[in-house]
Short mmCIF file of C-alpha atoms in Angstrom, two decimals:
data_model
loop_
_atom_site.label_atom_id
_atom_site.label_comp_id
_atom_site.label_asym_id
_atom_site.label_seq_id
_atom_site.Cartn_x
_atom_site.Cartn_y
_atom_site.Cartn_z
CA MET A 1 0.10 0.16 -0.03
CA LEU A 2 1.33 3.37 -0.95
CA ARG A 3 1.54 6.41 1.60
CA LEU A 4 1.35 10.26 1.38
CA PRO A 5 3.52 12.58 3.66
CA GLU A 6 2.47 13.29 7.19
CA ASP A 7 2.26 17.12 6.28
CA PHE A 8 -0.33 16.31 3.40
CA ILE A 9 -3.41 18.03 3.25
CA PHE A 10 -6.60 15.88 2.90
CA GLY A 11 -9.09 18.55 1.49
CA GLY A 12 -12.76 18.55 0.47
CA ALA A 13 -13.80 20.98 -2.19
CA THR A 14 -16.81 23.23 -2.98
CA ALA A 15 -17.40 26.76 -5.01
CA ALA A 16 -20.04 29.65 -3.92
CA TYR A 17 -22.56 29.22 -6.66
CA GLN A 18 -22.54 25.32 -6.49
CA ALA A 19 -23.00 25.20 -2.64
CA GLU A 20 -24.36 28.30 -1.27
CA GLY A 21 -27.92 28.41 -2.67
CA ALA A 22 -29.44 31.89 -1.52
CA THR A 23 -28.53 33.18 -5.10
CA LYS A 24 -31.02 36.16 -4.39
CA LYS A 25 -30.50 36.51 -0.75
CA GLY A 26 -28.27 38.45 1.59
CA GLY A 27 -27.92 41.37 -0.62
CA LYS A 28 -26.27 38.96 -3.55
CA GLY A 29 -26.30 40.52 -7.26
CA PRO A 30 -27.13 38.33 -10.14
CA VAL A 31 -24.84 36.49 -12.31
CA ALA A 32 -25.75 35.31 -15.73
CA TRP A 33 -26.19 31.66 -14.70
CA ASP A 34 -29.19 32.88 -12.95
CA GLU A 35 -30.91 34.07 -16.35
CA PHE A 36 -29.34 31.23 -18.29
CA LEU A 37 -30.98 28.33 -15.81
CA GLU A 38 -34.23 29.98 -15.59
CA LYS A 39 -34.65 30.11 -19.38
CA GLN A 40 -33.87 26.58 -19.54
CA GLY A 41 -36.22 25.53 -17.26
CA ARG A 42 -34.76 22.35 -15.95
CA PHE A 43 -33.18 23.14 -12.51
CA LEU A 44 -32.10 26.30 -10.67
CA ALA A 45 -28.93 26.62 -8.35
CA ASP A 46 -31.05 27.18 -5.54
CA PRO A 47 -31.22 25.83 -2.72
CA ALA A 48 -28.19 23.97 -3.94
CA SER A 49 -26.46 22.70 -1.13
CA ASP A 50 -27.50 25.73 1.44
CA PHE A 51 -24.03 26.16 2.50
CA TYR A 52 -25.19 29.76 3.11
CA HIS A 53 -27.11 28.48 6.06
CA GLN A 54 -25.64 24.82 6.74
CA TYR A 55 -22.00 26.11 6.44
CA PRO A 56 -21.32 25.26 10.12
CA GLN A 57 -22.49 21.91 9.84
CA ASP A 58 -20.53 21.24 6.75
CA ILE A 59 -17.38 22.50 8.55
CA ALA A 60 -17.76 20.40 11.21
CA LEU A 61 -18.18 17.45 9.06
CA CYS A 62 -14.78 18.39 7.79
CA LYS A 63 -13.22 18.03 11.22
CA LYS A 64 -15.14 14.77 12.25
CA PHE A 65 -14.21 12.78 8.76
CA GLY A 66 -10.33 13.86 8.62
CA VAL A 67 -10.66 16.95 6.17
CA ASN A 68 -8.33 19.74 7.27
CA GLY A 69 -8.78 21.50 4.17
CA LEU A 70 -11.83 23.28 2.62
CA ARG A 71 -11.71 24.63 -0.92
CA LEU A 72 -14.18 27.19 -1.01
CA SER A 73 -14.97 30.48 -3.36
CA ILE A 74 -16.22 33.92 -2.51
CA ALA A 75 -19.19 35.18 -4.91
CA TRP A 76 -17.79 38.31 -6.17
CA SER A 77 -21.55 39.39 -6.57
CA ARG A 78 -22.03 38.85 -3.09
CA ILE A 79 -19.35 41.27 -2.28
CA PHE A 80 -19.75 43.73 -5.23
CA PRO A 81 -23.39 43.39 -6.38
CA ASP A 82 -22.62 44.86 -9.87
CA GLY A 83 -19.31 43.69 -10.01
CA THR A 84 -17.79 47.30 -8.80
CA GLY A 85 -18.97 50.19 -6.67
CA GLU A 86 -20.79 49.42 -3.43
CA VAL A 87 -19.95 47.15 -0.86
CA ASN A 88 -22.43 44.39 0.39
CA GLN A 89 -21.57 44.35 3.67
CA GLU A 90 -23.57 41.59 4.59
CA GLY A 91 -21.87 39.53 2.17
CA VAL A 92 -18.48 40.46 3.59
CA ASP A 93 -19.73 39.62 7.07
CA PHE A 94 -21.01 36.24 5.68
CA TYR A 95 -17.55 34.96 4.54
CA HIS A 96 -15.83 36.18 7.93
CA LYS A 97 -18.08 33.77 9.54
CA VAL A 98 -17.21 30.76 7.36
CA PHE A 99 -13.80 31.47 7.71
CA ALA A 100 -14.38 31.84 11.82
CA GLU A 101 -15.92 28.75 11.71
CA CYS A 102 -13.01 26.97 10.09
CA GLU A 103 -10.67 28.21 12.41
CA LYS A 104 -12.86 27.06 15.24
CA GLU A 105 -13.02 23.46 13.55
CA GLY A 106 -9.34 23.37 12.54
CA VAL A 107 -9.98 23.39 8.71
CA LEU A 108 -7.75 25.20 6.41
CA PRO A 109 -9.42 27.51 4.04
CA PHE A 110 -8.09 27.72 0.51
CA VAL A 111 -10.13 30.58 -1.07
CA THR A 112 -10.80 31.05 -4.89
CA LEU A 113 -11.49 34.60 -6.18
CA HIS A 114 -13.67 33.40 -9.43
CA HIS A 115 -15.48 30.24 -9.95
CA PHE A 116 -17.48 30.74 -13.06
CA ASP A 117 -19.34 33.72 -11.87
CA THR A 118 -18.73 36.97 -12.74
CA PRO A 119 -21.36 39.68 -11.59
CA LYS A 120 -24.16 39.90 -14.68
CA ARG A 121 -23.65 43.08 -15.15
CA LEU A 122 -19.97 42.94 -16.43
CA PHE A 123 -20.70 39.46 -17.97
CA ASP A 124 -23.35 41.32 -20.13
CA GLN A 125 -20.46 43.59 -21.02
CA GLY A 126 -18.38 40.95 -22.54
CA ASP A 127 -17.04 39.12 -19.75
CA PHE A 128 -13.73 38.95 -19.87
CA LEU A 129 -13.33 39.67 -23.37
CA ASN A 130 -13.92 43.15 -22.14
CA ARG A 131 -10.57 44.46 -20.41
CA ASP A 132 -13.08 46.59 -18.20
CA THR A 133 -13.95 43.27 -16.42
CA MET A 134 -10.25 42.69 -16.06
CA ASP A 135 -9.80 46.12 -14.55
CA ALA A 136 -12.93 45.14 -12.10
CA PHE A 137 -11.72 41.78 -11.23
CA VAL A 138 -7.99 43.36 -9.79
CA SER A 139 -9.80 45.77 -7.57
CA TYR A 140 -12.18 43.01 -6.33
CA ALA A 141 -9.19 40.70 -5.87
CA GLN A 142 -7.35 43.71 -4.11
CA PHE A 143 -10.49 44.28 -1.73
CA CYS A 144 -10.67 40.72 -0.80
CA PHE A 145 -6.85 40.84 0.14
CA GLU A 146 -7.24 43.68 2.49
CA GLU A 147 -10.44 42.67 3.95
CA PHE A 148 -10.17 38.69 4.76
CA THR A 149 -6.70 38.70 6.32
CA GLU A 150 -7.62 35.53 8.20
CA VAL A 151 -7.16 33.88 4.81
CA ARG A 152 -3.68 32.53 3.99
CA TYR A 153 -4.44 30.63 0.72
CA TRP A 154 -5.92 32.49 -2.25
CA SER A 155 -6.19 31.34 -5.86
CA THR A 156 -7.07 34.05 -8.84
CA PHE A 157 -9.16 31.76 -10.93
CA ASN A 158 -10.76 28.48 -11.03
CA GLU A 159 -10.62 26.53 -14.49
CA ILE A 160 -9.98 29.25 -16.97
CA TYR A 161 -10.06 26.90 -20.09
CA PRO A 162 -13.44 25.70 -19.08
CA VAL A 163 -14.73 29.20 -18.67
CA ALA A 164 -13.27 30.11 -22.28
CA SER A 165 -14.25 26.83 -23.83
CA ASN A 166 -17.61 26.03 -22.40
CA GLN A 167 -18.69 29.86 -23.19
CA TYR A 168 -17.27 30.26 -26.41
CA LEU A 169 -16.17 26.62 -28.02
CA LEU A 170 -19.03 24.28 -26.64
CA GLY A 171 -21.86 26.86 -26.06
CA VAL A 172 -22.91 25.01 -22.59
CA PHE A 173 -22.17 27.74 -20.31
CA PRO A 174 -23.68 31.05 -20.60
CA PRO A 175 -23.71 32.99 -23.28
CA GLY A 176 -24.09 29.90 -25.00
CA ILE A 177 -21.58 30.31 -28.03
CA ARG A 178 -20.33 27.75 -30.06
CA PHE A 179 -17.28 27.22 -32.35
CA ASN A 180 -15.91 30.84 -31.85
CA LEU A 181 -11.94 29.98 -31.30
CA GLY A 182 -11.18 33.58 -31.52
CA SER A 183 -12.99 34.49 -28.57
CA THR A 184 -11.85 31.39 -26.89
CA ILE A 185 -8.34 32.23 -27.23
CA GLN A 186 -8.79 35.85 -26.26
CA CYS A 187 -10.73 34.79 -23.01
CA LEU A 188 -8.01 32.30 -22.27
CA HIS A 189 -5.13 35.07 -22.68
CA ASN A 190 -7.46 37.98 -20.94
CA MET A 191 -8.00 35.86 -17.74
CA MET A 192 -4.37 34.96 -17.76
CA VAL A 193 -3.20 38.47 -17.85
CA ALA A 194 -5.79 39.26 -15.13
CA HIS A 195 -4.35 36.57 -13.04
CA ALA A 196 -0.74 38.13 -13.61
CA ARG A 197 -1.92 41.41 -12.57
CA VAL A 198 -3.20 40.18 -9.57
CA ILE A 199 -0.48 37.95 -8.52
CA ASN A 200 1.75 41.01 -9.15
CA ILE A 201 -0.54 43.40 -6.65
CA PHE A 202 -0.66 40.62 -3.91
CA LYS A 203 3.28 40.43 -4.00
CA ASP A 204 3.94 43.98 -4.41
CA ASN A 205 1.65 44.77 -1.21
CA LYS A 206 3.53 41.94 0.31
CA TYR A 207 -0.10 40.53 1.70
CA PRO A 208 0.64 37.38 3.97
CA GLY A 209 -0.26 34.14 2.68
CA GLU A 210 0.49 32.31 -0.61
CA ILE A 211 -1.39 33.03 -4.10
CA GLY A 212 -1.61 30.64 -7.21
CA VAL A 213 -4.11 29.96 -10.16
CA VAL A 214 -6.30 26.59 -10.47
CA HIS A 215 -5.93 25.38 -13.91
CA SER A 216 -8.02 22.13 -15.09
CA LEU A 217 -5.42 19.92 -16.84
CA GLU A 218 -6.41 17.18 -19.02
CA PRO A 219 -3.54 15.56 -20.94
CA LYS A 220 -4.08 14.73 -24.74
CA TYR A 221 -2.91 11.26 -25.79
CA PRO A 222 -3.03 10.34 -29.64
CA ALA A 223 -5.47 7.46 -30.58
CA SER A 224 -2.74 5.78 -32.56
CA ASP A 225 1.01 6.19 -33.39
CA SER A 226 0.03 7.80 -36.67
CA GLU A 227 1.49 11.45 -37.46
CA GLU A 228 -1.84 12.52 -38.15
CA ASP A 229 -3.45 11.55 -34.79
CA LYS A 230 -0.16 12.97 -33.04
CA HIS A 231 -0.45 16.27 -34.26
CA ALA A 232 -4.09 16.59 -33.61
CA ALA A 233 -3.29 15.52 -30.23
CA PHE A 234 -0.78 18.28 -30.00
CA LEU A 235 -2.93 20.85 -31.10
CA ASP A 236 -5.57 20.14 -28.65
CA ASP A 237 -2.96 19.99 -25.86
CA ALA A 238 -1.37 23.29 -26.98
CA LEU A 239 -4.58 25.24 -26.61
CA SER A 240 -5.95 23.48 -23.43
CA VAL A 241 -2.91 22.82 -21.14
CA ARG A 242 0.53 24.36 -22.85
CA PHE A 243 -1.12 27.84 -23.25
CA LEU A 244 -2.02 28.02 -19.60
CA LEU A 245 1.16 26.62 -18.32
CA ASP A 246 3.46 28.71 -20.99
CA ALA A 247 1.14 31.98 -19.43
CA THR A 248 1.55 30.86 -16.13
CA TYR A 249 5.08 30.15 -15.52
CA LEU A 250 7.05 31.48 -19.07
CA GLY A 251 5.13 34.95 -18.91
CA HIS A 252 4.74 34.43 -22.86
CA TYR A 253 3.68 31.75 -25.11
CA SER A 254 6.42 29.26 -26.56
CA ASP A 255 6.84 29.20 -30.31
CA GLU A 256 5.22 25.85 -30.21
CA THR A 257 2.23 27.21 -28.76
CA MET A 258 2.25 30.34 -31.04
CA GLN A 259 2.57 27.83 -34.25
CA ALA A 260 -0.71 25.92 -32.91
CA LEU A 261 -2.56 28.97 -32.25
CA LYS A 262 -1.95 30.39 -35.64
CA GLU A 263 -3.01 26.88 -37.38
CA ILE A 264 -6.15 26.75 -35.28
CA CYS A 265 -7.14 29.97 -36.06
CA GLU A 266 -6.24 29.66 -39.97
CA ALA A 267 -8.53 26.76 -39.82
CA ASN A 268 -11.53 28.63 -38.26
CA ASP A 269 -11.21 31.98 -39.85
CA ALA A 270 -10.46 33.10 -35.96
CA SER A 271 -8.28 36.05 -34.66
CA TYR A 272 -7.24 37.42 -31.62
CA THR A 273 -5.14 40.35 -29.92
CA PHE A 274 -2.42 40.33 -27.35
CA LEU A 275 -1.14 43.50 -26.45
CA ASP A 276 2.77 44.15 -25.43
CA GLU A 277 1.89 45.47 -22.03
CA ASP A 278 0.04 42.07 -21.06
CA PHE A 279 3.13 40.12 -21.49
CA THR A 280 5.28 42.79 -19.05
CA GLU A 281 2.58 42.02 -16.27
CA MET A 282 2.82 38.10 -17.02
CA GLU A 283 6.62 37.98 -17.57
CA LYS A 284 6.88 39.66 -13.88
CA ALA A 285 4.25 37.33 -12.49
CA SER A 286 5.86 34.30 -14.17
CA HIS A 287 8.07 33.51 -11.02
CA ARG A 288 5.98 34.50 -8.41
CA ASN A 289 3.36 32.19 -8.07
CA ASP A 290 3.36 30.32 -4.71
CA TYR A 291 1.57 27.30 -6.02
CA LEU A 292 -0.26 25.59 -8.74
CA GLY A 293 -3.86 24.17 -8.19
CA ILE A 294 -4.59 21.26 -10.68
CA ASN A 295 -8.32 20.14 -11.30
CA HIS A 296 -7.89 16.81 -12.90
CA TYR A 297 -10.70 14.24 -13.76
CA GLN A 298 -9.76 12.71 -17.00
CA CYS A 299 -7.44 12.40 -20.19
CA HIS A 300 -8.47 12.41 -23.98
CA PHE A 301 -7.47 10.24 -26.73
CA VAL A 302 -7.77 12.28 -30.17
CA LYS A 303 -7.42 11.68 -33.55
CA ALA A 304 -7.29 13.63 -36.62
CA TYR A 305 -10.24 15.15 -38.12
CA ASP A 306 -10.77 17.30 -41.13
CA GLY A 307 -14.70 18.05 -40.68
CA GLU A 308 -16.58 20.59 -39.47
CA SER A 309 -17.15 21.10 -35.71
CA GLN A 310 -19.81 19.18 -33.70
CA VAL A 311 -20.53 18.58 -30.24
CA HIS A 312 -22.72 16.98 -28.15
CA HIS A 313 -22.44 17.70 -24.27
CA ASN A 314 -23.25 14.59 -22.08
CA GLY A 315 -25.32 16.51 -19.10
CA THR A 316 -27.35 13.59 -18.02
CA GLY A 317 -25.26 10.60 -17.60
CA ASP A 318 -26.25 9.04 -20.79
CA LYS A 319 -23.32 6.96 -21.57
CA GLY A 320 -21.78 7.20 -24.82
CA THR A 321 -23.25 10.25 -26.15
CA SER A 322 -20.77 12.57 -25.85
CA VAL A 323 -19.41 13.92 -29.35
CA TYR A 324 -16.22 16.16 -29.71
CA LYS A 325 -14.89 17.17 -33.14
CA ILE A 326 -13.25 20.34 -33.55
CA LYS A 327 -12.23 21.82 -36.90
CA GLY A 328 -8.72 22.66 -37.14
CA ILE A 329 -8.15 20.65 -34.07
CA GLY A 330 -9.25 16.89 -33.83
CA GLU A 331 -12.01 14.43 -32.63
CA ARG A 332 -11.77 12.94 -28.78
CA VAL A 333 -12.79 9.23 -29.10
CA TYR A 334 -12.89 6.53 -26.41
CA LYS A 335 -10.42 4.05 -25.84
CA GLU A 336 -11.00 0.46 -25.89
CA GLY A 337 -10.15 -1.16 -22.46
CA VAL A 338 -10.27 2.31 -20.71
CA PRO A 339 -13.12 2.83 -18.32
CA ARG A 340 -15.34 5.90 -18.22
CA THR A 341 -18.10 7.34 -16.27
CA ASP A 342 -21.70 7.68 -17.28
CA TRP A 343 -21.07 11.22 -18.25
CA ASP A 344 -18.49 9.60 -20.52
CA TRP A 345 -15.34 11.00 -18.54
CA ILE A 346 -12.46 8.89 -19.00
CA ILE A 347 -10.86 7.11 -15.95
CA TYR A 348 -6.87 6.93 -16.56
CA PRO A 349 -5.38 7.68 -13.61
CA GLU A 350 -1.94 7.47 -15.30
CA GLY A 351 -2.76 10.66 -17.00
CA MET A 352 -2.38 12.39 -13.58
CA TYR A 353 1.33 10.82 -12.87
CA ASP A 354 2.22 11.85 -16.43
CA LEU A 355 0.62 15.48 -16.02
CA LEU A 356 2.82 15.86 -12.78
CA LEU A 357 6.02 14.67 -14.24
CA ARG A 358 5.56 16.92 -17.18
CA ILE A 359 5.34 19.95 -15.14
CA GLN A 360 8.37 19.02 -13.06
CA LYS A 361 10.18 18.67 -16.32
CA GLU A 362 8.89 21.64 -18.40
CA TYR A 363 8.26 24.38 -15.84
CA PRO A 364 10.79 23.40 -12.95
CA HIS A 365 10.20 26.88 -10.83
CA TYR A 366 6.38 25.37 -10.66
CA ASN A 367 7.31 25.82 -6.55
CA LYS A 368 4.58 23.55 -5.22
CA ILE A 369 1.34 21.77 -6.48
CA TYR A 370 -2.31 21.11 -4.98
CA ILE A 371 -4.40 18.51 -6.38
CA THR A 372 -7.42 21.22 -5.90
CA GLU A 373 -9.78 18.93 -7.53
CA ASN A 374 -10.53 15.38 -8.51
CA GLY A 375 -13.28 13.15 -7.90
CA MET A 376 -16.21 11.00 -9.41
CA GLY A 377 -19.44 12.01 -10.63
CA TYR A 378 -21.83 8.74 -9.85
CA LYS A 379 -25.55 8.23 -9.59
CA ASP A 380 -25.60 7.36 -5.84
CA GLU A 381 -28.41 4.91 -4.77
CA PHE A 382 -29.73 6.03 -1.19
CA GLU A 383 -31.03 3.03 0.92
CA ASP A 384 -32.45 4.18 4.33
CA GLY A 385 -29.58 6.53 5.07
CA ILE A 386 -26.53 4.17 3.67
CA ILE A 387 -24.96 5.13 0.68
CA MET A 388 -22.58 2.45 -0.63
CA ASP A 389 -20.42 3.92 -3.25
CA LYS A 390 -17.62 1.54 -3.76
CA PRO A 391 -17.47 2.85 -7.66
CA ARG A 392 -16.46 6.38 -6.19
CA ILE A 393 -13.84 4.81 -3.71
CA ASP A 394 -11.78 2.59 -6.55
CA TYR A 395 -11.83 5.76 -8.65
CA LEU A 396 -9.94 7.68 -5.69
CA ARG A 397 -7.67 4.85 -4.79
CA VAL A 398 -6.25 4.40 -8.24
CA TYR A 399 -5.63 8.23 -8.56
CA LEU A 400 -4.19 8.82 -5.27
CA ASN A 401 -2.12 5.84 -6.14
CA GLU A 402 -0.54 7.78 -9.27
CA LEU A 403 -0.17 11.00 -6.86
CA SER A 404 1.78 9.09 -4.39
CA LYS A 405 4.22 7.88 -6.92
CA ALA A 406 4.59 11.19 -8.65
CA ILE A 407 5.56 12.45 -5.33
CA SER A 408 8.03 9.60 -4.87
CA ALA A 409 9.45 10.58 -8.33
CA GLY A 410 10.24 13.93 -6.85
CA VAL A 411 6.84 16.06 -7.86
CA ASN A 412 6.27 18.60 -4.55
CA VAL A 413 2.74 17.91 -4.15
CA LYS A 414 1.43 19.20 -0.84
CA GLY A 415 -2.16 18.37 -1.01
CA TYR A 416 -5.52 16.80 -2.32
CA PHE A 417 -9.10 17.98 -2.62
CA LEU A 418 -11.85 15.74 -3.83
CA TRP A 419 -14.55 17.18 -5.56
CA SER A 420 -16.86 17.49 -3.85
CA LEU A 421 -17.19 17.66 0.16
CA MET A 422 -20.80 17.77 -0.02
CA ASP A 423 -23.18 17.01 -3.04
CA VAL A 424 -23.55 20.10 -5.08
CA PHE A 425 -25.34 21.70 -7.91
CA SER A 426 -23.19 20.38 -10.84
CA TRP A 427 -23.56 23.46 -13.71
CA SER A 428 -25.17 22.04 -16.85
CA ASN A 429 -25.57 18.49 -15.06
CA GLY A 430 -28.08 19.80 -12.38
CA TYR A 431 -28.49 17.66 -9.48
CA ASN A 432 -28.10 14.01 -10.45
CA LYS A 433 -24.68 14.05 -11.04
CA ARG A 434 -23.31 13.75 -7.47
CA TYR A 435 -19.58 13.93 -6.38
CA GLY A 436 -19.58 14.32 -2.67
CA LEU A 437 -18.67 12.66 0.47
CA PHE A 438 -21.56 13.20 2.10
CA TYR A 439 -25.02 12.74 0.28
CA VAL A 440 -27.43 15.88 0.32
CA ASP A 441 -30.90 15.34 0.41
CA PHE A 442 -31.73 18.76 -1.52
CA GLU A 443 -34.99 18.88 -0.30
CA THR A 444 -34.46 18.41 3.49
CA GLN A 445 -30.80 19.50 3.52
CA LYS A 446 -29.87 16.77 5.79
CA ARG A 447 -26.42 15.32 5.13
CA TYR A 448 -25.47 11.45 5.14
CA PRO A 449 -21.99 10.29 5.08
CA LYS A 450 -21.00 7.88 2.06
CA GLU A 451 -18.87 4.89 2.22
CA SER A 452 -16.33 6.86 0.60
CA ALA A 453 -16.54 9.62 3.74
CA TYR A 454 -15.60 6.67 6.18
CA TRP A 455 -12.75 5.43 3.70
CA TYR A 456 -11.39 9.14 3.08
CA LYS A 457 -11.19 9.71 6.91
CA LEU A 458 -9.11 6.56 7.15
CA VAL A 459 -6.93 7.40 4.42
CA SER A 460 -6.36 10.92 6.23
CA GLU A 461 -5.42 9.62 9.47
CA THR A 462 -3.01 6.83 8.27
CA LYS A 463 -1.85 8.65 5.36
CA THR A 464 -2.10 4.95 3.72
CA ILE A 465 -3.88 4.51 0.50
CA ILE A 466 -6.01 1.27 1.53
#
């Protein structure tokens, strides 16, 4: 049996919009998701897990089950309802109470400033395609650093690539735009510039604590040994992985990355604008990240594709329905013998090991890493308060094993945050896709520990992957 370090953080992860509920309470301003979901008429993010009222119970469960780190986000529009302007003191007070509860229970908060929830006024003006939003985000971040002095671990953004791709490439996030590669690339770049600006303000002002960014990183493998498939995998990886890591740790985009962007844009008649001043900020920030947060759930096998873009998002757990074919990049396919979840997410833990070793080799000043999300969406069965979720335990075990191997190979990984602490609202998947250690009855808001919660507690206590 493999082990994890004695000082390792065994965390649970949440996000404000997915857990808090209370989307129209406490002075909170609207976000684009509110209207987007209302128009769809399938489900809403209220009450979600009602963390807004249930947080003392959830943080107590952390302590009881060996979860010594809690990843959560601040809802920007709960602090600044319009994104800028007057502060909502009720929102500020709420987060102070949450952090005080963490202190009381001995749970270390890791706080994300933006988790898919730009205030609607700014979103409607172009979100991060509009440089005014970048300015507003920097001001909001600085307010948080000065107000929430009890926080010691900050991250700027959660999953910049899914923000850009789901908004402008796949169309499953508001504003629901498909196949606009120019906007996808521009959004990626602008958010990375905003990240760099916040890093530099944090360091220049010598705020206490540490700061980093959370990237969703899904390695790409060629579906075969053909040169065509290898190139398709390279292009997919360049846009979704290398772009982000170059921006974070080089402060510019490598020649390989730029060549891939050129090829992708030529195939899609797309364009973007990178300003010289952006790279000044990025270069300055490139050696100032205290840590990298990695959200990692799956990998992709990619083959060459020369047709028009086609996608189908499996948001219901109807296994085998996903389609991902992007013009000028490639097609993501299933690999025989590689298992996948009901939502078609490939279970390939070796990908986590490969990713961590790659970062160590290609970006050696990464400093340290936290796995800020990893977990399995599953259709849990509830039987009189008993939830036996062995497939989730099996999933966590194989990923933690690969994580342990990477640490043994010299990668400095300091913690792991299971997604999610409790069952939460899951964006385009609603409520039937459950990830939590604790089952939530969304009608009564009662919590029930799953079999995986007891397993995770034992791993946390023994530092042994059993």
